[in-house]
PDB file of C-alpha atoms in Angstrom:
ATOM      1  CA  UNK A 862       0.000   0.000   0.000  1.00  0.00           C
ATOM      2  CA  UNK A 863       1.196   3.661  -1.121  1.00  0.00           C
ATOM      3  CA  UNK A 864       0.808   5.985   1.426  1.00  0.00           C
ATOM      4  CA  UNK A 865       0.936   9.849   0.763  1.00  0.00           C
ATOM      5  CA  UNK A 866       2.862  11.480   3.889  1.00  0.00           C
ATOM      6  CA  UNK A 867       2.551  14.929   2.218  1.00  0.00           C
ATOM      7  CA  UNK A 868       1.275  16.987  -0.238  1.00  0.00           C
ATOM      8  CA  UNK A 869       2.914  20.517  -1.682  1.00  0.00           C
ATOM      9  CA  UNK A 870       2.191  22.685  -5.126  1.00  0.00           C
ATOM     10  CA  UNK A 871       5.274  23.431  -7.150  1.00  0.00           C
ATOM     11  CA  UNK A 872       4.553  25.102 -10.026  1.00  0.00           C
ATOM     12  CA  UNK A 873       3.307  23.321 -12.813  1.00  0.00           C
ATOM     13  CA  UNK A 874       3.406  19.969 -11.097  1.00  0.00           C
ATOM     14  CA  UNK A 875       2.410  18.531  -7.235  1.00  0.00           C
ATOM     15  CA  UNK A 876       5.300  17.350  -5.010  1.00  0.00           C
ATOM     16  CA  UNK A 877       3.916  14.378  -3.170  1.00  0.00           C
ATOM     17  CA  UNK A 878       6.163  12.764  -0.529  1.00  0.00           C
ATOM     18  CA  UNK A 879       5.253   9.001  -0.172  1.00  0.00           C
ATOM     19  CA  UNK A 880       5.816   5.830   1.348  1.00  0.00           C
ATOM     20  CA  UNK A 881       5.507   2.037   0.322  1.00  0.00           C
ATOM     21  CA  UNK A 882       6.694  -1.222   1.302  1.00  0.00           C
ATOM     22  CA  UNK A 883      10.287  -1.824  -0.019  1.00  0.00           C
ATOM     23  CA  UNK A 884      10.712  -5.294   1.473  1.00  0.00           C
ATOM     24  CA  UNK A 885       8.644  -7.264   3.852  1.00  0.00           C
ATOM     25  CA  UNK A 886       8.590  -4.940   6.989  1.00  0.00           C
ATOM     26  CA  UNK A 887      11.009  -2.443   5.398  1.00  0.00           C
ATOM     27  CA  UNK A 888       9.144   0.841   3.863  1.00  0.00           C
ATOM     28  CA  UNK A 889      10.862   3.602   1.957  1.00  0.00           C
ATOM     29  CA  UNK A 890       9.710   6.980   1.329  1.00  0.00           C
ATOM     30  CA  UNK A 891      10.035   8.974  -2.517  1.00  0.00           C
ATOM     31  CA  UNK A 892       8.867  12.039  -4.134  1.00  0.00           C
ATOM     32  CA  UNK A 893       6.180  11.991  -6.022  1.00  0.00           C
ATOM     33  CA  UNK A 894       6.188  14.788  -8.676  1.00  0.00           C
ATOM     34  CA  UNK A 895       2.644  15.054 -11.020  1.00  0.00           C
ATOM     35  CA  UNK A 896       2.512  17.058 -13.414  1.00  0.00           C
ATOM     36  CA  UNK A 897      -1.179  19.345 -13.047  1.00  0.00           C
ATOM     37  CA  UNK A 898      -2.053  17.884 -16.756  1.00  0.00           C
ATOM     38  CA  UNK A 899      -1.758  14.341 -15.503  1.00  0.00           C
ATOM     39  CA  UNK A 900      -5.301  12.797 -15.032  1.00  0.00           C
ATOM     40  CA  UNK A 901      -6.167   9.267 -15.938  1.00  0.00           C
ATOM     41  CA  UNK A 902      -8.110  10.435 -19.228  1.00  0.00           C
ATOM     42  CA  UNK A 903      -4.599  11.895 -20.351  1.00  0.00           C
ATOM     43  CA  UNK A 904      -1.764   9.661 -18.743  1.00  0.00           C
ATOM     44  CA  UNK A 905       2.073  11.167 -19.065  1.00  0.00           C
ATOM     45  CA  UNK A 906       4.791   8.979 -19.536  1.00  0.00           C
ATOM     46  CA  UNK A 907       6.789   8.395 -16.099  1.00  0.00           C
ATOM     47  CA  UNK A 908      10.061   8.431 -14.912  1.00  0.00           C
ATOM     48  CA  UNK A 909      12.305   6.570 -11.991  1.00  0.00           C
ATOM     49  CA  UNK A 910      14.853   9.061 -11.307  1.00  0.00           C
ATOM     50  CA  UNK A 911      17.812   7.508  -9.445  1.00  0.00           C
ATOM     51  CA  UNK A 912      20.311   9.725  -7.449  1.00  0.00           C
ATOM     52  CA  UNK A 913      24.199   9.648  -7.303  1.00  0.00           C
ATOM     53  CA  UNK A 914      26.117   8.678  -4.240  1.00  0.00           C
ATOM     54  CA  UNK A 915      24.352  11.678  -1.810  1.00  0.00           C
ATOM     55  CA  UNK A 916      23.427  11.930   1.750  1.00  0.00           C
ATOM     56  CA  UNK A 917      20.575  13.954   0.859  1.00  0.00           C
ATOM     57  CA  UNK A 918      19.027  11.529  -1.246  1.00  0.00           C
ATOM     58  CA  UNK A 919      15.567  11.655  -3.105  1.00  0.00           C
ATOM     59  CA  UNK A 920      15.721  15.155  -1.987  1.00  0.00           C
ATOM     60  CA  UNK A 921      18.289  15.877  -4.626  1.00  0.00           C
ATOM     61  CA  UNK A 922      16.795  14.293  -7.444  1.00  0.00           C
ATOM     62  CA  UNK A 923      13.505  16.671  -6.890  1.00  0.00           C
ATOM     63  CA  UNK A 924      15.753  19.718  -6.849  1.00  0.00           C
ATOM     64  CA  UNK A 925      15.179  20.293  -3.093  1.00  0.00           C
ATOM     65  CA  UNK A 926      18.962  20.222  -2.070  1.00  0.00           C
ATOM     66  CA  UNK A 927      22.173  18.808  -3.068  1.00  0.00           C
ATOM     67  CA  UNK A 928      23.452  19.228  -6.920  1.00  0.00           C
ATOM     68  CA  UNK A 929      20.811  21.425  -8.555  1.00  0.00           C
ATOM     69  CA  UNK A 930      21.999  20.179 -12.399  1.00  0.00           C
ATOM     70  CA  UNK A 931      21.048  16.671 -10.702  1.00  0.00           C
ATOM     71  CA  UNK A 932      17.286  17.977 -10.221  1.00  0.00           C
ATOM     72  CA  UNK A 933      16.082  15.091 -12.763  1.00  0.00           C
ATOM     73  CA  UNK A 934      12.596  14.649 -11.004  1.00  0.00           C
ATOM     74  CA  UNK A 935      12.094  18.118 -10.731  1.00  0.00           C
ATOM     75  CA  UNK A 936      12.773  19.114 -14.013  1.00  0.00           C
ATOM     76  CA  UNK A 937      10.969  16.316 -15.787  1.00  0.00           C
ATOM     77  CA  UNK A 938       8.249  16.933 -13.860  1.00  0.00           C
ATOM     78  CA  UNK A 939       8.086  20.122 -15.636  1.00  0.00           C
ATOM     79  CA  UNK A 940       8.347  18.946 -18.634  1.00  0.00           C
ATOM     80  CA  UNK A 941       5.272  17.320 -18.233  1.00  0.00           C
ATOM     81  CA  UNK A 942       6.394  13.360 -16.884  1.00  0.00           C
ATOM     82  CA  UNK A 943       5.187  12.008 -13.689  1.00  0.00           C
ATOM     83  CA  UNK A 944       8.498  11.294 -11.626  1.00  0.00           C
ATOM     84  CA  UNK A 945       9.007   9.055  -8.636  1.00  0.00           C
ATOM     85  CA  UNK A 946      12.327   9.753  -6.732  1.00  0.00           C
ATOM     86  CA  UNK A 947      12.826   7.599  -3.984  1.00  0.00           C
ATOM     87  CA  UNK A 948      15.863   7.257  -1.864  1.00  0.00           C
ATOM     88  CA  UNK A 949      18.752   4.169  -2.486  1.00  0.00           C
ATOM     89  CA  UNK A 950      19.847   1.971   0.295  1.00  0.00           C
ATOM     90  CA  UNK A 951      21.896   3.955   3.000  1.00  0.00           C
ATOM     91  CA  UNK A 952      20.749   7.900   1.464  1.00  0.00           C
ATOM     92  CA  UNK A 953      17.970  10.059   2.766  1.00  0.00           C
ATOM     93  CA  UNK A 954      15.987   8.610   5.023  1.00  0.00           C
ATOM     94  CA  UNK A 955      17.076   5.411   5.100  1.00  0.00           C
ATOM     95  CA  UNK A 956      20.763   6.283   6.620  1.00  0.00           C
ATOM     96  CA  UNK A 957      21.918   3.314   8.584  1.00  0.00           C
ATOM     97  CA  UNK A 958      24.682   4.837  11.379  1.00  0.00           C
ATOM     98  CA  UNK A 959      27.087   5.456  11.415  1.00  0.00           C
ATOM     99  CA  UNK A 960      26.907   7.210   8.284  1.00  0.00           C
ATOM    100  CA  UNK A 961      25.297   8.022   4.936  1.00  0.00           C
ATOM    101  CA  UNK A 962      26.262   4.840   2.622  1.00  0.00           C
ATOM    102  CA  UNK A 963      27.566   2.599   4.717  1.00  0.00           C
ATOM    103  CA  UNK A 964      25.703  -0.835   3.915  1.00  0.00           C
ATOM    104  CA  UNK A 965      26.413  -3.059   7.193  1.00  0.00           C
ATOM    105  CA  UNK A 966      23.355  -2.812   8.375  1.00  0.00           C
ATOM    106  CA  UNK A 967      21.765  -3.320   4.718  1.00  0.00           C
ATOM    107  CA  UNK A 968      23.809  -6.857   4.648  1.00  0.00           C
ATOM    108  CA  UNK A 969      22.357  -7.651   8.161  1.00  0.00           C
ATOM    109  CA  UNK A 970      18.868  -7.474   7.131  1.00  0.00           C
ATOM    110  CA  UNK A 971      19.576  -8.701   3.719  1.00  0.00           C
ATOM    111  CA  UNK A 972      22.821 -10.951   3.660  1.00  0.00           C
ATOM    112  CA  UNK A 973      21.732 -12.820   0.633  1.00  0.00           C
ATOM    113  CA  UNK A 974      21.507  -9.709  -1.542  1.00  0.00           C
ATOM    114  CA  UNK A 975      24.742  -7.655  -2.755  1.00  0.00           C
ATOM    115  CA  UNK A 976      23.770  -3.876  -2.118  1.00  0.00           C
ATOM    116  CA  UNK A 977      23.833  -3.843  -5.901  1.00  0.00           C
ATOM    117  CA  UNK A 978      21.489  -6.429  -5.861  1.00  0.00           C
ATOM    118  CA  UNK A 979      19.073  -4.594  -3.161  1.00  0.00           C
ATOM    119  CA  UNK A 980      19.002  -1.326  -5.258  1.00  0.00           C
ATOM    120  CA  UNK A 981      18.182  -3.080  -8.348  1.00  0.00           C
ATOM    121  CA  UNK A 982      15.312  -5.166  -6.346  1.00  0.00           C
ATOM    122  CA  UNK A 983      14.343  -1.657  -4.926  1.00  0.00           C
ATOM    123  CA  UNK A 984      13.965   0.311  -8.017  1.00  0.00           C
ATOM    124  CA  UNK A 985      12.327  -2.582  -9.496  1.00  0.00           C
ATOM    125  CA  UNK A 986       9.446  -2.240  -6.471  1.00  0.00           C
ATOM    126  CA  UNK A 987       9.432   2.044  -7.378  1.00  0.00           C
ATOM    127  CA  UNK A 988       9.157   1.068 -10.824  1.00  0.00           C
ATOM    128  CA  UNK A 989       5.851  -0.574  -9.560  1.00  0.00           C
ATOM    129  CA  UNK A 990       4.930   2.199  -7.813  1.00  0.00           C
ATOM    130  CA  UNK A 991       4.996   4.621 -10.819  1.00  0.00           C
ATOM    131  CA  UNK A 992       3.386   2.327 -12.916  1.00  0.00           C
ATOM    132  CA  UNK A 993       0.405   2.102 -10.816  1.00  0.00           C
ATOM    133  CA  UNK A 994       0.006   6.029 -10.034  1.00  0.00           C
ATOM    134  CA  UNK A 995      -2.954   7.567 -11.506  1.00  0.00           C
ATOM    135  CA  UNK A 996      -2.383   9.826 -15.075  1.00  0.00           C
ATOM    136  CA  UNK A 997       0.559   7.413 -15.414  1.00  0.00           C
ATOM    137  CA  UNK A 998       1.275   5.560 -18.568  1.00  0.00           C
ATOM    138  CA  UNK A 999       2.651   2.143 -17.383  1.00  0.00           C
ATOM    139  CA  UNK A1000       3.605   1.728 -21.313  1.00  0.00           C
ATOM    140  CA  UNK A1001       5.996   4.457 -21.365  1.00  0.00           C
ATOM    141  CA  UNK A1002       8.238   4.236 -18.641  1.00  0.00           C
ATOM    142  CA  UNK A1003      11.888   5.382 -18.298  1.00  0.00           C
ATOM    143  CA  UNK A1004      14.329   5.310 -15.755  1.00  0.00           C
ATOM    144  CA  UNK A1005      17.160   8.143 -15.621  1.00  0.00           C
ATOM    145  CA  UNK A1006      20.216   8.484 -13.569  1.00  0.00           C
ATOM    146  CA  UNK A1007      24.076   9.806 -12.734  1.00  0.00           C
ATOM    147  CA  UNK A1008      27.272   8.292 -11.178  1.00  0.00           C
ATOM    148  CA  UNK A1009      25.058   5.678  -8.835  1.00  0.00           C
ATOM    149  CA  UNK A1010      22.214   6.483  -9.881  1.00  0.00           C
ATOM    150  CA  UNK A1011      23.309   5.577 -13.681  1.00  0.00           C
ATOM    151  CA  UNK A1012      24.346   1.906 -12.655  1.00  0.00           C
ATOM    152  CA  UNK A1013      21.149   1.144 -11.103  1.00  0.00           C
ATOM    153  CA  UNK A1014      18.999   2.546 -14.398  1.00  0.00           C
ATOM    154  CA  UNK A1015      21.411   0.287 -16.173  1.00  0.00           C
ATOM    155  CA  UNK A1016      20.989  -2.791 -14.177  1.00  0.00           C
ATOM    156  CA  UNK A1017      16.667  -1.752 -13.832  1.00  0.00           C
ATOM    157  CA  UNK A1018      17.378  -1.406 -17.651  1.00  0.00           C
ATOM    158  CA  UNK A1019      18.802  -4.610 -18.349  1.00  0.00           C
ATOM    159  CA  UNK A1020      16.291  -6.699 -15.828  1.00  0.00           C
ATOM    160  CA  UNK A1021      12.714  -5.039 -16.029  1.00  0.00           C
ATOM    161  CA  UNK A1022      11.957  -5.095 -19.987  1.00  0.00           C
ATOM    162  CA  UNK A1023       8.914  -2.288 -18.553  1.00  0.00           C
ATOM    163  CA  UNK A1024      11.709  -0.108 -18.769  1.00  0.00           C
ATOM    164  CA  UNK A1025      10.987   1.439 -22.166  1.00  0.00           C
ATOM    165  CA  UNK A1026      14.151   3.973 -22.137  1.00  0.00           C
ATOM    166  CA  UNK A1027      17.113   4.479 -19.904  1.00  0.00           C
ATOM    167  CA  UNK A1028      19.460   7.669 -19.563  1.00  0.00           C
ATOM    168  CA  UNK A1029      22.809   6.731 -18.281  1.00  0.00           C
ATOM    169  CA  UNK A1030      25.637   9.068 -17.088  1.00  0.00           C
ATOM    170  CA  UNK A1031      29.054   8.644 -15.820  1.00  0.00           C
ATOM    171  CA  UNK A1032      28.030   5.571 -14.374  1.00  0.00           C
ATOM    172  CA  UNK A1033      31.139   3.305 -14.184  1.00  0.00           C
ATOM    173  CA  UNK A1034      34.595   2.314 -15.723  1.00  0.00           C
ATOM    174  CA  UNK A1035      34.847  -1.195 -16.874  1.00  0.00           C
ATOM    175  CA  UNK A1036      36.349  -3.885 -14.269  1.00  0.00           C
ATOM    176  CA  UNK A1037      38.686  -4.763 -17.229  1.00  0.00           C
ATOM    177  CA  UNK A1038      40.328  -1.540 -17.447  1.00  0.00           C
ATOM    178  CA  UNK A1039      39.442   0.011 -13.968  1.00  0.00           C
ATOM    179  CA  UNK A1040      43.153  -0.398 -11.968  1.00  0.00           C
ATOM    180  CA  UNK A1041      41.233  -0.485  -8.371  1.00  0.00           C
ATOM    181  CA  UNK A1042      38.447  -3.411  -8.918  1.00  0.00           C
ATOM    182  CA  UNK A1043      38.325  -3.289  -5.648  1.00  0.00           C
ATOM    183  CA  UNK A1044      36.573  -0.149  -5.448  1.00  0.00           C
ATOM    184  CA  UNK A1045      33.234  -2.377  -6.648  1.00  0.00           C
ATOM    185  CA  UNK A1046      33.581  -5.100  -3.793  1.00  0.00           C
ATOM    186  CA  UNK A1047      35.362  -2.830  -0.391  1.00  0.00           C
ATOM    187  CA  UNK A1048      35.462  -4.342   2.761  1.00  0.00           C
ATOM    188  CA  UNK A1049      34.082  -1.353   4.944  1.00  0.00           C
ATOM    189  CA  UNK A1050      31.635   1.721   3.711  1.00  0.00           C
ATOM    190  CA  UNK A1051      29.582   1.068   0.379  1.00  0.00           C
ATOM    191  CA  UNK A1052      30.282  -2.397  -0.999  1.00  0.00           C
ATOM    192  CA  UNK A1053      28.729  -2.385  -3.958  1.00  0.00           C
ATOM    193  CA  UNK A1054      29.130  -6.592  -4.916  1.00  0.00           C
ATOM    194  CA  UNK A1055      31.346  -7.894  -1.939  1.00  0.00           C
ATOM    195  CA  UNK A1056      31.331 -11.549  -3.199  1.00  0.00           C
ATOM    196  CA  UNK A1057      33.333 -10.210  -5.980  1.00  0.00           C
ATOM    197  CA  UNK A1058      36.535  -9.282  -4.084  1.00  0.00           C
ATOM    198  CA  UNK A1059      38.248 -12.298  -4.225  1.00  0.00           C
ATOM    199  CA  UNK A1060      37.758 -12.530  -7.917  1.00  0.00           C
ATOM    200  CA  UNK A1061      39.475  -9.433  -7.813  1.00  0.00           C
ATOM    201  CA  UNK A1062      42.118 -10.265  -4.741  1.00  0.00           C
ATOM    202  CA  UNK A1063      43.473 -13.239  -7.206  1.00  0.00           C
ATOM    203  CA  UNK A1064      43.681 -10.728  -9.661  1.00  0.00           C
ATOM    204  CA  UNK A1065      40.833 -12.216 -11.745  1.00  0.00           C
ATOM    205  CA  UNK A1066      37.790 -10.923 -14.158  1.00  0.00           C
ATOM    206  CA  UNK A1067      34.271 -12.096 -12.882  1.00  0.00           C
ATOM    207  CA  UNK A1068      32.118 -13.483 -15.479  1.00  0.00           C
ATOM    208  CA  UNK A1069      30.386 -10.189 -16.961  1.00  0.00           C
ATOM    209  CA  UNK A1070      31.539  -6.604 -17.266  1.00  0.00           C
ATOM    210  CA  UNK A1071      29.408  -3.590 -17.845  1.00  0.00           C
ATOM    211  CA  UNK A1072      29.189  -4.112 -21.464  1.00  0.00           C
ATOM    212  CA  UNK A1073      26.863  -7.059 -20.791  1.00  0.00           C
ATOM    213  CA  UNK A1074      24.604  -5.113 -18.576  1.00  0.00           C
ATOM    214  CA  UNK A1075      24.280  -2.575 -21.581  1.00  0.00           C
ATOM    215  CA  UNK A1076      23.797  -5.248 -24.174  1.00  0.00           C
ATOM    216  CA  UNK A1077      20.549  -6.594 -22.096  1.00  0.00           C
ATOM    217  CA  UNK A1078      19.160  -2.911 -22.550  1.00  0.00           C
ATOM    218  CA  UNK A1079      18.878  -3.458 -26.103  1.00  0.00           C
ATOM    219  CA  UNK A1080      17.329  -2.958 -28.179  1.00  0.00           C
ATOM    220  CA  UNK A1081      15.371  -0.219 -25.794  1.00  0.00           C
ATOM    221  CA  UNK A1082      16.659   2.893 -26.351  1.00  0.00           C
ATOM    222  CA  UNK A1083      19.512   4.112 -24.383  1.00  0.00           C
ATOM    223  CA  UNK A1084      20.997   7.375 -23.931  1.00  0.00           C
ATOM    224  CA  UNK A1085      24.853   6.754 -22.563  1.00  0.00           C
ATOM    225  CA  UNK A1086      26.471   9.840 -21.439  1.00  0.00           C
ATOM    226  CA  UNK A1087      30.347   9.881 -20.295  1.00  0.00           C
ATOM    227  CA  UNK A1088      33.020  12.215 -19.741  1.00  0.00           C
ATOM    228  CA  UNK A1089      36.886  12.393 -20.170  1.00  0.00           C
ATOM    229  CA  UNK A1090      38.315  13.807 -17.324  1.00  0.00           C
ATOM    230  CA  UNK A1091      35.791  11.804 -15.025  1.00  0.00           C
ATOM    231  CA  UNK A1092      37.318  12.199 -11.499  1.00  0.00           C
ATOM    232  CA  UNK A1093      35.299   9.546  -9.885  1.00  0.00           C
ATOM    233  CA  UNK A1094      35.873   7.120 -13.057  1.00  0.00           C
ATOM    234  CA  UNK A1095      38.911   8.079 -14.429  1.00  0.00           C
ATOM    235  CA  UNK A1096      38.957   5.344 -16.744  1.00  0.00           C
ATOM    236  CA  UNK A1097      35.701   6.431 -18.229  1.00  0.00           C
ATOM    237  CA  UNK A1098      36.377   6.210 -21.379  1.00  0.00           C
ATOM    238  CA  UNK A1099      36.245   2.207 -21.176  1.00  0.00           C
ATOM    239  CA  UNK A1100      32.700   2.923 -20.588  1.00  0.00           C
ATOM    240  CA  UNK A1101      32.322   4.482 -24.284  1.00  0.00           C
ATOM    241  CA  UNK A1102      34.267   1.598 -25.772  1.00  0.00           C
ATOM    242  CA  UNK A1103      31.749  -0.844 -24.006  1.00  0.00           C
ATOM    243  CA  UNK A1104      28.753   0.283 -25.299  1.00  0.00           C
ATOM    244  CA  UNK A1105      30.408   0.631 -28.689  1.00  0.00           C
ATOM    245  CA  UNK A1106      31.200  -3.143 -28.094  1.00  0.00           C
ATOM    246  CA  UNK A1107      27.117  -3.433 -27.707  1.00  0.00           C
ATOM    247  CA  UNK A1108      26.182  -1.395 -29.967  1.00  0.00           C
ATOM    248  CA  UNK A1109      26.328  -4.744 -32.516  1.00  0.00           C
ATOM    249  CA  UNK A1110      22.848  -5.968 -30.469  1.00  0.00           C
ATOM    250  CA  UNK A1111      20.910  -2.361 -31.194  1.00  0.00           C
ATOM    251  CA  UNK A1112      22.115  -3.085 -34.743  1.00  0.00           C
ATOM    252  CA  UNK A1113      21.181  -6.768 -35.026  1.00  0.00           C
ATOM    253  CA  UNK A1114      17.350  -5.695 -33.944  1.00  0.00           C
ATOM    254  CA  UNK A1115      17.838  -2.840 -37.265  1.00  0.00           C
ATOM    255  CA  UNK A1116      17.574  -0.326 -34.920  1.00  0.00           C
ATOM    256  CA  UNK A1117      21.014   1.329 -34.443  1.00  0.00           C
ATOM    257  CA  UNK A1118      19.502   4.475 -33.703  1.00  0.00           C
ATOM    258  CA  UNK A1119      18.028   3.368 -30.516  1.00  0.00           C
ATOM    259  CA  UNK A1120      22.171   3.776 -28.873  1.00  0.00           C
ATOM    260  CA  UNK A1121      23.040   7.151 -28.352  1.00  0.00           C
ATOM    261  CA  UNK A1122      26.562   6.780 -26.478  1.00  0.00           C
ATOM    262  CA  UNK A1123      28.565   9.971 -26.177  1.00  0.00           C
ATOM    263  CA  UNK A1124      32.173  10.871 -24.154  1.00  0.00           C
ATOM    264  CA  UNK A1125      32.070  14.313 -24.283  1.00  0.00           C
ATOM    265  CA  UNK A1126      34.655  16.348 -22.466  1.00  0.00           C
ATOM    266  CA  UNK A1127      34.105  17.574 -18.695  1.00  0.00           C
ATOM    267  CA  UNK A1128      34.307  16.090 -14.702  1.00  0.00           C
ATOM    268  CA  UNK A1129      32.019  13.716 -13.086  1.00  0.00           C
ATOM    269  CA  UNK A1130      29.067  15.573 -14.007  1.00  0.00           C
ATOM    270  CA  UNK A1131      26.125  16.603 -17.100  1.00  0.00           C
ATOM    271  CA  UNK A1132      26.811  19.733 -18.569  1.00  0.00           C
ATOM    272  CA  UNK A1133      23.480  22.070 -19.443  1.00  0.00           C
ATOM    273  CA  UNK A1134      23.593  21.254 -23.240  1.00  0.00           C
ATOM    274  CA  UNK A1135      24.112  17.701 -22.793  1.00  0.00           C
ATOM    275  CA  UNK A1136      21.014  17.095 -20.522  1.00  0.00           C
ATOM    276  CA  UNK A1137      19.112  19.446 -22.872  1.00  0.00           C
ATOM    277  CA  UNK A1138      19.904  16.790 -25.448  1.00  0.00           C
ATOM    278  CA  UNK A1139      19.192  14.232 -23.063  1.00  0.00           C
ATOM    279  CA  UNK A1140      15.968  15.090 -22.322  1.00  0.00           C
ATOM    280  CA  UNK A1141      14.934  15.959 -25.776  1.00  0.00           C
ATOM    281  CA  UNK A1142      15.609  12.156 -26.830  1.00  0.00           C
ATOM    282  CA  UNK A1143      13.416  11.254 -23.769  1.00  0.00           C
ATOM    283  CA  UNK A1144      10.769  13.320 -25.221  1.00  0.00           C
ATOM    284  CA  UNK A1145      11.345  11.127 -28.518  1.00  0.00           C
ATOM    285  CA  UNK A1146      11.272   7.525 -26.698  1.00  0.00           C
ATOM    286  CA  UNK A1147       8.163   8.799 -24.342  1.00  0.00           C
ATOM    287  CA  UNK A1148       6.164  11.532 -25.576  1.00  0.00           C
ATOM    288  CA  UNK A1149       6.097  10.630 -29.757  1.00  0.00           C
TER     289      UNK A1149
END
């Protein structure tokens, strides 16, 4: 059962702060943004927006604190998509102590699920959520997100084929050309895939790399957004060369138009144009 906590106007759209059952006993709280136009008679297209690695959260993606170029909910919202931005494991309101991102406590009440694992089973259960809000169109769904937030629209992407169309940026390096794997399976703080480090302790490649993930998007459209002097990733540009590597699937299904994958110049972050671009091809997946 959805539960709405709150209720507050914003312009041409209705912030709605909710809450919902995450896991058995477990419930997790997201904005809500609905666009005024929205009504069951015209349903919008909707939108998971995922945040980056951010102590404040859900609040971030609906432009109420944090990175204001990272305001995905917020600005969809007033673009005329219903957006549901709900906080990841260990973020916003659902900070284990001692601190924001630290997943102990997420392995203690989940130790058969990698954290990766739990966001991907959590966005799944949002996805769910959007698709059953009133003036939603469950058919045209898309999931959007940056540094964090991008690997989890990848992964929802590649494992919920509701997902019509995923935005991607700065998400990762590969493991095959990122020189600390380790980064992906710590011992202490956020561990993304911890049964992974010792693959990566012998000095070893697990099974898949990100290129697989992006060839299980396909052939759903996917905007793929990188940068060269990525800080966090600074190997990014492994992350261009893997999608090129899929690109072969979007081509096989005779749609090659369907990858957009650009390495554009620039830190870990999404310059003005290029999420201007961005969200023009989400108005061609979702609003045609």
């Amino acid at each position: 059962e959805t539960k709405v906590i709150e209720r507050e106007p914003a312009g041409a759209y209705e912030r709605r702060l909710i809450e919902y059952e995450a896991a058995p006993g477990e419930r997790a709280r997201a904005y809500l943004c609905i666009p005024s136009k929205a009504t069951a008679a015209a349903a919008a297209p909707g939108v998971l927006v995922l945040h980056q690695t951010t102590a404040e959260g859900k609040r971030e993606s609906a432009g109420l604190a944090g990175d204001a170029s990272l305001a995905f909910g917020a600005e969809l919202a007033e673009r005329g998509y219903v957006t549901l931005c709900p906080d990841s494991i260990a973020a916003g309101e659902r900070v284990d102590p001692p601190r924001a991102f630290d997943t102990r406590k997420s392995y203690q009440r989940h130790p058969e699920s990698s954290a990766m694992g739990k966001m991907l089973s959590d966005a799944r259960i949002a996805l769910s959520v959007l698709a059953a809000t009133p003036g939603v169109d469950a058919n045209r769904l898309g999931a959007i997100g940056h540094s964090l937030g991008a690997e989890t629209a990848l992964m929802l992407g590649a494992f919920d084929d509701r997902v019509s169309a995923v935005a991607a940026s700065c998400g990762y390096a590969t493991f095959r050309a990122e020189p600390n794997r380790l980064r992906w399976a710590r011992d202490e703080w956020f561990s993304y895939m911890p049964r992974l480090r010792p693959v990566f302790q012998r000095g070893d490649l697990p099974h898949w790399d990100w290129d697989d993930v992006v060839r299980l998007v396909a052939p759903r459209p996917l905007y793929h957004h990188n940068t060269r002097e990525d800080e966090i990733f600074p190997e990014s540009a492994s992350a261009h060369e893997a999608a090129e590597t899929a690109r072969a699937i979007w081509q096989l299904y005779d749609r090659p138009e369907g990858l957009i994958n650009v390495l554009r110049p620039g830190k870990h972050a999404i310059s003005p144009e290029t999420k201007s671009e961005m969200y023009q091809w989400l108005d061609r997946q979702l609003r045609p």
